[in-house]
Coordinates of C-alpha atoms in Angstrom, one line a residue:
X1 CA -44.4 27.9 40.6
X2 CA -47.9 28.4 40.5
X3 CA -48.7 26.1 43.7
X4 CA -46.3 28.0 45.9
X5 CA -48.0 31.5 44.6
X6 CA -51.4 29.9 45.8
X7 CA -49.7 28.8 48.9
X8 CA -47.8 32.7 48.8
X9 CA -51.7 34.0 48.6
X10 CA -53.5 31.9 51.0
X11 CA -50.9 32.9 54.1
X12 CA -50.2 36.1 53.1
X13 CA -52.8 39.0 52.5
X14 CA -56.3 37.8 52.2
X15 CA -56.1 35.0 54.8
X16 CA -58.4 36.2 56.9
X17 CA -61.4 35.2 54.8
X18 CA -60.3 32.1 55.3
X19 CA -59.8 31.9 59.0
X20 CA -62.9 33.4 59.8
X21 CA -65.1 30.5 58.4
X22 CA -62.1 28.1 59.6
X23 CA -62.5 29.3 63.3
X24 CA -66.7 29.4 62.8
X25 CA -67.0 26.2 61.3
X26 CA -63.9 24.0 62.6
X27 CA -63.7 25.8 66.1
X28 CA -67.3 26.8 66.6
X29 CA -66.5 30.1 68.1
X30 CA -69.0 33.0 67.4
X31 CA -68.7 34.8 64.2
X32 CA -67.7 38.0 66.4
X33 CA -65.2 36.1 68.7
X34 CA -64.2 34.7 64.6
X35 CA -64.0 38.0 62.8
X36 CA -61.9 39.9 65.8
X37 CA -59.3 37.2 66.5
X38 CA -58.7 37.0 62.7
X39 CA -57.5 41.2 62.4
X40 CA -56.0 40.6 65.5
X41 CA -54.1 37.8 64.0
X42 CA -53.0 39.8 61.0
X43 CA -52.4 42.9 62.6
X44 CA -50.1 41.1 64.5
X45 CA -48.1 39.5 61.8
X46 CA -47.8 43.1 59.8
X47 CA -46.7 45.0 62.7
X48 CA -43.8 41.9 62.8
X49 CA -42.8 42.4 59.1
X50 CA -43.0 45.9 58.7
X51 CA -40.1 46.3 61.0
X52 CA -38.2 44.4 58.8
X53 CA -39.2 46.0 55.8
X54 CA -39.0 49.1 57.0
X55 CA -35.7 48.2 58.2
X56 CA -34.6 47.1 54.9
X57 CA -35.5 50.3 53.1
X58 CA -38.3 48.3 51.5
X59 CA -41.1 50.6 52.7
X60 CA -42.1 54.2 51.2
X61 CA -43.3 56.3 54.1
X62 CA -45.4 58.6 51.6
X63 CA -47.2 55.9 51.0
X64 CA -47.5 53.9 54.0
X65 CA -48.7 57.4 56.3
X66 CA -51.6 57.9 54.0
X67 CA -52.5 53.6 54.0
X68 CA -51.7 53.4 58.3
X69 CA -54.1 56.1 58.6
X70 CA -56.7 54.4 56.3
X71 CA -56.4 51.1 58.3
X72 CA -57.2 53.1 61.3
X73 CA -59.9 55.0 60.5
X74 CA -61.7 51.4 58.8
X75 CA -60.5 49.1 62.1
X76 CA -62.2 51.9 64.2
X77 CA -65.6 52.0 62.0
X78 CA -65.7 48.2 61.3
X79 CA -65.1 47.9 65.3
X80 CA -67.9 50.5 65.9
X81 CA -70.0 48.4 63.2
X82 CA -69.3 44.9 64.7
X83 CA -71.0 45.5 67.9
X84 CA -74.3 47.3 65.7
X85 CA -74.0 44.1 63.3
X86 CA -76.1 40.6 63.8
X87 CA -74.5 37.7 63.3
X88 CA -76.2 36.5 60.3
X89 CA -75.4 39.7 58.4
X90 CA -71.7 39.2 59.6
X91 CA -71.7 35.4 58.2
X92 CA -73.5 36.6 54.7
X93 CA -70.4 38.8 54.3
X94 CA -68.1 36.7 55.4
X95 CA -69.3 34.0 52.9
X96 CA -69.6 36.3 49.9
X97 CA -66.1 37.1 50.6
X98 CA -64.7 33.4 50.2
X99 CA -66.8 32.8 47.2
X100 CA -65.7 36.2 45.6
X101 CA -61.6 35.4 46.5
X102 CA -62.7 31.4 45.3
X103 CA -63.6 32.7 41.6
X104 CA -61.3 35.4 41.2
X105 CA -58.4 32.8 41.9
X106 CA -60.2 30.5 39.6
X107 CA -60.6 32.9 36.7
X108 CA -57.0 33.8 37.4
X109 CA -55.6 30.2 37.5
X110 CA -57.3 29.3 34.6
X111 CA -56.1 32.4 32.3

């Protein structure tokens, strides 16, 4: 049970601090080209789902309106950001990230 929840976790939300280094390191793309390609990824596979959710009744809209809206406003910012960003500063983040999601799923494994 508790290896498919870490399976669950690593495909589901929070992947993307995982395929950012994955595409930097393994592919060598540019930490841009990385970070873009990796909310394009997920964007992609939550507009797919939420149609079924949403189709299944599974989805309140009082609270999805206010979080769409949030997602919008921070994918516009982080995209105005991105381009103002070096890519050393972008890496740094991306690292503290993995190392932040590797503890807390530690500490949470372990008790």
């Amino acid at each position: 049970m508790y290896i498919a929840g870490v399976v669950s976790g690593l495909l589901g939300i929070g992947s993307g601090a995982l395929k950012v280094p994955a595409m930097d390191l393994a592919m060598r793309l540019p930490i841009k080209v990385s970070t873009a390609t990796s909310n394009f990824m997920i964007g992609v596979t939550a507009a797919a789902s939420a149609g079924v959710y949403f189709a299944r009744g599974d989805i309140n809209p009082f609270i999805a309106a206010p979080v769409a809206a949030g997602v919008l406003l921070g994918a516009t910012g982080g995209s105005l950001l991105l381009g103002r960003l070096q890519s050393r500063m972008i890496v740094l983040c991306s690292w503290s990230c993995c190392c932040g999601f590797s503890i807390q799923m530690l500490l949470k494994g372990v008790g």
